[in-house]
Amino acid sequence: MSADNGEALNLEDWQFGSFSIDDLQLLDKDIMDRITITTPDDWHLHLRDGEALRTVVAHSAAQFARAIVMPNLTPPVITTALAQAYRKRILSAVPSQSLFDPLMTLYLTDNTDPDEIRRAKNSNIVLAAKYYPAGATTNSDSGVTDIGRCHAVLQAMADEGLPLLIHGEVTDPAIDVFDREKVFIERELIGIVERYPTLSIVLEHITTSHAAQFVASARPNVGATITAHHLLLNRNAIFQGGVRPHHYCLPVLKREEHRQALLKAAISGDPKFFLGTDSAPHERGTKECDGGCAGVYTAHAALEFYAEVFDAAGALDRLEGFASHHGADFYGVPRNTTRIALERSEWRVPGSFPYGEGQLVPLRAGATAAWKVVAS
Ligand code: NCD
Ligand code: ZN
């Protein structure tokens, strides 16, 4: 049977000795040792400021073309002018050969003015605004105490086409820490989605089956980012052989069934789900102490971690959509035109990186990663 004899090629009928075409496709997946994809973007990233920028910006710039930069500095990035100044500081830390483009965000407070939203939109460097419920996570003290107070701002965002990025956890101390995302969806998110039908919303770093299901069944302009660590780890990792502060982040890691639900969403091909590392560096001493900070650092090997997860799920062919297409399409910006290659090749992750005066302990410190970015 050949394709040039005028007959349509029917792959179903194709037999190779004792193999059917299905067997061959499986074999092909098993030996896929190198992939090339459109250069990805990171749609949720913490870069910090000052000396810290030197370490972390280079890591992200080595793998990602663009990143949504979170505004939770101290003091937070609450105006377009502050975002412009912060962007300049980031750019001055980008390695000279890199074209890494930081996409800025505004930090919403109870007092954000709708005019600030219009300024942000007109700046062309601010792509979104972030809603941190006050007290929900690192540097969220100036966040919003009651979203009901932000009506004019949310309406301005809907009108201007500026997406709302949400840290989706309630802060009510009566709510179990593992249920805070689910309760946020019930108490707040459903209402926001209904009240502002034209507002684009990203539920950031989703961690539960409830969030995955909510987003999958919501209207098209409601999406979600998924981190590498929530795809790799379940909550057992926080207590593996003792308390593991470098696995503590917010929203906190959840049960295995939730990790499975996130994985299903990530590899589903559904364009509502896209890559956002939430890579969140903290100096070693501020994590390895009483009341240590929340945040997992993954930017040193982010794409490799996602490749590992997609590979283990037999879904490497879905990595490009999740990492490089869906986020750009959601934000309405062009997809990148460059490409990046990854190889199945074990390498040892450093035990730490220099971080200002101190050290930064990355995910997998001192252990091996299964994939390596080889060329970009
Ligand atoms: C983030 C940080 O350190 O800035 N921490 C975290 O655990 N994810 C803040 C955040 O995104 O919640
Ligand atoms: Zn974050």
XYZ file of C-alpha atoms and ligand atoms in Angstrom:
389
model
C 0.000 0.000 0.000
C 1.397 3.364 -0.935
C 0.138 6.903 -0.892
C 0.959 7.604 -4.540
C -1.320 4.981 -6.083
C -4.283 7.303 -5.731
C -5.727 5.498 -2.731
C -6.310 7.390 0.475
C -3.829 6.363 3.143
C -5.732 4.522 5.836
C -3.473 4.345 8.886
C -5.918 2.032 10.655
C -5.102 -0.671 8.080
C -1.362 -0.199 8.266
C 0.421 -3.170 9.790
C 4.121 -3.568 10.467
C 4.776 -7.241 11.105
C 3.052 -7.849 14.415
C 2.743 -4.121 15.257
C -0.303 -2.011 14.531
C 0.030 1.755 14.060
C -1.173 2.235 17.671
C 1.740 0.181 18.983
C 4.151 2.232 16.937
C 2.784 5.516 18.278
C 3.280 4.219 21.795
C 6.840 3.157 21.003
C 7.515 6.530 19.487
C 6.401 8.250 22.704
C 8.590 5.973 24.785
C 11.703 6.941 22.875
C 10.973 10.645 22.610
C 14.226 11.951 24.046
C 14.306 15.412 22.545
C 11.536 17.929 21.935
C 11.495 21.372 20.412
C 8.707 23.783 21.269
C 7.861 27.446 20.820
C 9.710 29.396 23.527
C 7.349 29.475 26.532
C 6.196 32.332 28.776
C 5.770 32.273 32.540
C 2.369 33.773 33.404
C 3.052 34.028 37.179
C 6.495 34.909 38.495
C 8.076 36.602 41.526
C 11.343 38.364 40.702
C 11.766 40.447 43.892
C 14.069 43.473 43.722
C 17.599 44.756 44.335
C 20.431 42.188 44.508
C 17.990 39.263 44.265
C 17.215 40.231 40.665
C 20.719 39.176 39.556
C 20.110 35.524 40.360
C 16.473 35.014 39.551
C 16.039 37.104 36.384
C 18.823 35.165 34.627
C 17.139 31.852 35.442
C 13.788 32.909 34.004
C 15.368 34.657 31.005
C 17.200 31.426 30.079
C 13.903 29.597 29.491
C 11.095 32.086 29.027
C 10.565 34.898 26.535
C 8.151 36.821 28.772
C 6.811 36.639 32.292
C 3.962 38.189 34.224
C 5.799 39.782 37.140
C 3.907 39.783 40.414
C 3.704 43.126 42.252
C 4.025 41.994 45.899
C 7.185 43.930 46.714
C 7.572 45.909 49.941
C 6.177 48.453 49.340
C 3.874 46.932 46.692
C 3.660 48.071 43.063
C 0.380 49.988 43.309
C 0.812 52.513 40.485
C 1.826 52.484 36.842
C 4.744 54.778 37.670
C 6.055 52.244 40.217
C 5.587 49.434 37.666
C 7.559 51.382 35.069
C 10.428 51.992 37.498
C 10.398 48.330 38.639
C 10.445 47.160 35.016
C 13.582 49.241 34.386
C 15.318 47.644 37.378
C 14.388 44.188 36.095
C 15.640 44.999 32.592
C 18.956 46.168 33.968
C 19.380 42.686 35.515
C 18.537 40.789 32.292
C 21.659 39.142 30.802
C 22.856 41.162 27.800
C 22.161 38.548 25.089
C 18.576 37.949 26.295
C 15.399 39.611 24.974
C 13.406 38.675 28.094
C 10.339 40.907 28.370
C 8.867 41.486 31.863
C 5.094 42.072 31.721
C 4.068 44.161 34.688
C 1.102 43.999 37.064
C -0.528 46.379 39.531
C -1.239 45.410 43.131
C -4.850 46.231 43.989
C -5.596 47.849 47.336
C -8.805 49.115 48.930
C -7.832 52.535 47.584
C -6.905 51.780 43.967
C -8.377 54.489 41.749
C -10.139 53.545 38.481
C -7.969 56.220 36.799
C -4.924 54.147 37.761
C -6.415 51.262 35.768
C -6.733 53.508 32.714
C -3.151 54.724 33.162
C -2.006 51.113 33.448
C -3.800 50.104 30.275
C -2.430 53.076 28.331
C 1.134 52.387 29.506
C 1.299 49.207 27.396
C 3.716 47.736 29.945
C 1.139 46.809 32.592
C -0.852 43.786 31.466
C -3.001 42.978 34.490
C -3.850 43.774 38.100
C -3.558 41.363 41.018
C -6.094 40.824 43.753
C -4.499 39.579 46.964
C -7.037 39.172 49.756
C -5.333 41.106 52.605
C -3.214 38.710 54.659
C -3.586 35.720 52.290
C 0.104 35.318 51.442
C 3.600 36.850 51.341
C 3.479 40.684 51.300
C -0.289 40.838 51.001
C -0.900 43.079 54.027
C -1.880 46.027 51.827
C -4.171 43.825 49.747
C -7.919 44.157 49.408
C -9.888 43.751 52.636
C -13.282 43.530 50.911
C -13.631 43.040 47.169
C -17.039 44.718 47.418
C -15.129 47.999 47.798
C -13.464 47.557 44.418
C -16.522 47.739 42.205
C -15.449 50.832 40.239
C -11.955 49.403 39.735
C -13.191 46.002 38.549
C -15.655 47.681 36.199
C -12.835 49.852 34.809
C -10.725 46.712 34.281
C -13.595 45.017 32.453
C -14.100 48.134 30.305
C -10.404 48.617 29.557
C -9.696 44.933 28.932
C -7.185 44.602 31.788
C -7.292 41.066 33.233
C -7.834 40.441 36.952
C -5.365 37.971 38.449
C -6.565 36.385 41.658
C -4.877 34.792 44.636
C -7.888 32.614 45.357
C -7.829 31.880 49.061
C -10.064 33.148 51.844
C -8.278 34.519 54.889
C -10.981 33.564 57.404
C -9.012 31.846 60.203
C -11.982 29.575 60.880
C -11.512 27.927 57.493
C -9.147 24.971 57.340
C -5.980 25.959 55.484
C -6.485 23.119 52.976
C -10.010 24.366 52.146
C -9.230 28.036 51.580
C -9.224 27.844 47.798
C -12.485 25.891 47.589
C -14.220 28.310 49.972
C -12.854 31.310 48.042
C -14.475 29.982 44.885
C -17.807 29.587 46.681
C -17.756 32.833 48.660
C -16.104 35.226 46.204
C -15.149 33.965 42.794
C -18.574 32.831 41.617
C -19.896 36.312 42.451
C -17.057 38.165 40.667
C -17.409 36.028 37.533
C -21.162 36.664 37.455
C -21.007 40.392 38.177
C -18.356 41.242 35.524
C -19.094 39.092 32.485
C -16.574 40.864 30.243
C -13.739 40.833 32.791
C -10.911 38.421 31.968
C -9.968 36.522 35.113
C -7.021 34.270 35.897
C -7.346 32.118 38.986
C -3.670 31.861 39.861
C -1.760 28.760 40.948
C -4.776 26.487 41.263
C -4.332 23.593 43.670
C -7.620 21.694 43.873
C -9.999 19.660 41.749
C -12.647 22.245 42.663
C -10.644 25.026 41.040
C -9.833 22.956 37.958
C -13.480 22.052 37.498
C -14.695 25.577 38.153
C -12.345 27.057 35.564
C -12.983 24.336 32.982
C -16.725 24.954 33.120
C -16.582 28.767 33.371
C -16.879 31.105 30.372
C -13.872 31.350 28.002
C -12.336 34.482 29.553
C -11.762 32.696 32.867
C -8.453 30.821 32.946
C -5.945 29.439 35.418
C -2.226 29.057 35.884
C -0.759 25.826 37.229
C 2.664 25.640 38.885
C 5.265 22.922 38.357
C 5.457 22.171 42.074
C 1.713 21.582 42.407
C 1.974 19.151 39.472
C 5.005 17.367 40.923
C 4.193 17.192 44.625
C 1.334 16.445 46.949
C 1.111 17.504 50.594
C 3.124 14.526 51.810
C 6.151 16.418 50.476
C 5.800 19.000 53.266
C 6.421 16.301 55.880
C 8.758 13.935 54.028
C 11.222 12.737 56.712
C 10.491 15.790 58.869
C 9.214 19.306 58.213
C 10.361 20.482 54.787
C 10.150 24.287 54.702
C 11.238 24.454 51.059
C 8.038 22.645 50.108
C 5.875 25.168 51.933
C 4.021 27.561 49.659
C 0.615 29.183 49.362
C -1.806 27.891 48.381
C -0.362 24.965 50.311
C 0.207 21.616 48.532
C -2.901 19.435 48.570
C -3.826 15.720 48.562
C -2.790 13.406 45.736
C -6.297 13.381 44.244
C -6.020 17.148 43.732
C -2.581 16.832 42.126
C -4.131 14.307 39.756
C -6.916 16.755 38.893
C -4.382 19.512 38.135
C -2.391 17.144 35.961
C -5.516 16.196 34.054
C -6.284 19.881 33.445
C -2.701 20.704 32.417
C -2.451 17.900 29.854
C -6.049 18.222 28.654
C -5.225 20.637 25.840
C -7.904 22.986 27.235
C -6.631 26.523 26.426
C -7.923 27.849 29.773
C -4.987 26.229 31.565
C -1.492 27.582 31.140
C 1.965 27.696 32.660
C 2.618 29.969 35.631
C 5.475 28.869 37.868
C 4.762 31.044 40.904
C 8.499 30.688 41.414
C 8.864 32.560 44.705
C 12.414 33.021 46.017
C 13.080 33.539 49.716
C 16.483 33.627 51.382
C 17.288 30.301 53.103
C 17.170 31.696 56.646
C 13.725 33.208 56.134
C 12.325 29.772 55.276
C 14.321 27.587 57.663
C 13.001 29.239 60.822
C 9.976 29.528 63.052
C 7.182 31.105 61.013
C 9.116 30.615 57.771
C 7.991 32.264 54.519
C 5.764 30.612 51.933
C 7.165 30.099 48.447
C 8.885 27.438 46.332
C 11.690 28.459 43.978
C 11.506 26.708 40.590
C 12.780 29.213 38.006
C 16.195 27.479 37.735
C 14.564 24.414 36.116
C 10.944 25.356 35.528
C 10.465 24.105 31.990
C 12.398 20.938 32.819
C 10.054 20.215 35.727
C 6.977 20.667 33.539
C 8.569 18.432 30.859
C 9.160 15.759 33.489
C 5.533 15.859 34.598
C 4.101 15.838 31.070
C 6.499 13.038 30.082
C 5.513 10.897 33.075
C 1.877 11.366 32.034
C 2.669 10.356 28.430
C 1.635 13.826 27.279
C 4.801 15.545 26.020
C 2.881 16.452 22.875
C 0.651 18.708 25.023
C 3.510 20.636 26.630
C 3.804 23.257 23.902
C 0.152 24.274 24.073
C 0.237 24.589 27.861
C 3.645 26.283 28.080
C 3.789 28.410 24.947
C 0.388 28.950 23.313
C -2.520 29.059 25.755
C -1.281 31.925 27.937
C -0.386 34.191 25.034
C -3.765 33.503 23.429
C -5.579 34.206 26.708
C -3.796 37.556 27.182
C -4.249 38.400 23.496
C -0.528 38.848 22.796
C 1.359 37.208 19.907
C 2.828 33.770 20.447
C 6.622 33.728 20.527
C 8.353 32.981 17.240
C 11.582 31.524 18.636
C 11.962 27.910 19.726
C 13.607 26.038 22.576
C 14.830 22.422 22.777
C 14.776 20.004 25.706
C 16.526 16.664 26.038
C 15.950 13.748 28.336
C 19.233 14.010 30.204
C 19.788 13.792 33.947
C 21.587 16.628 35.675
C 22.141 17.596 39.274
C 20.367 20.679 40.590
C 22.721 22.838 42.706
C 22.188 22.717 46.461
C 21.764 26.495 46.516
C 22.308 29.697 44.550
C 23.816 32.943 45.830
C 20.969 35.295 46.753
C 21.946 38.796 47.794
C 24.031 38.310 50.935
C 22.542 34.864 51.493
C 21.438 31.710 49.717
C 18.470 30.490 47.754
C 17.497 26.819 48.026
C 15.775 25.678 44.826
C 13.293 22.849 44.340
C 15.197 19.512 43.949
C 18.305 21.025 45.576
C 21.172 18.537 45.317
C 19.022 15.958 43.506
C 18.516 15.200 39.818
C 16.163 16.535 37.184
C 15.238 14.294 34.232
C 15.082 16.851 31.395
C 17.428 19.645 30.374
C 16.948 22.703 28.206
C 19.672 22.364 25.589
C 19.255 25.229 23.162
C 17.141 28.311 22.777
C 4.455 33.971 46.985
C 5.615 34.887 47.369
O 6.512 34.427 48.079
O 5.644 36.042 46.935
N 4.463 32.837 47.863
C 3.896 31.630 47.603
O 3.922 30.769 48.496
N 3.341 31.356 46.457
C 3.176 34.735 47.031
C 2.027 34.013 46.381
O 1.976 33.895 45.159
O 1.137 33.567 47.102
Zn 2.702 34.044 43.400
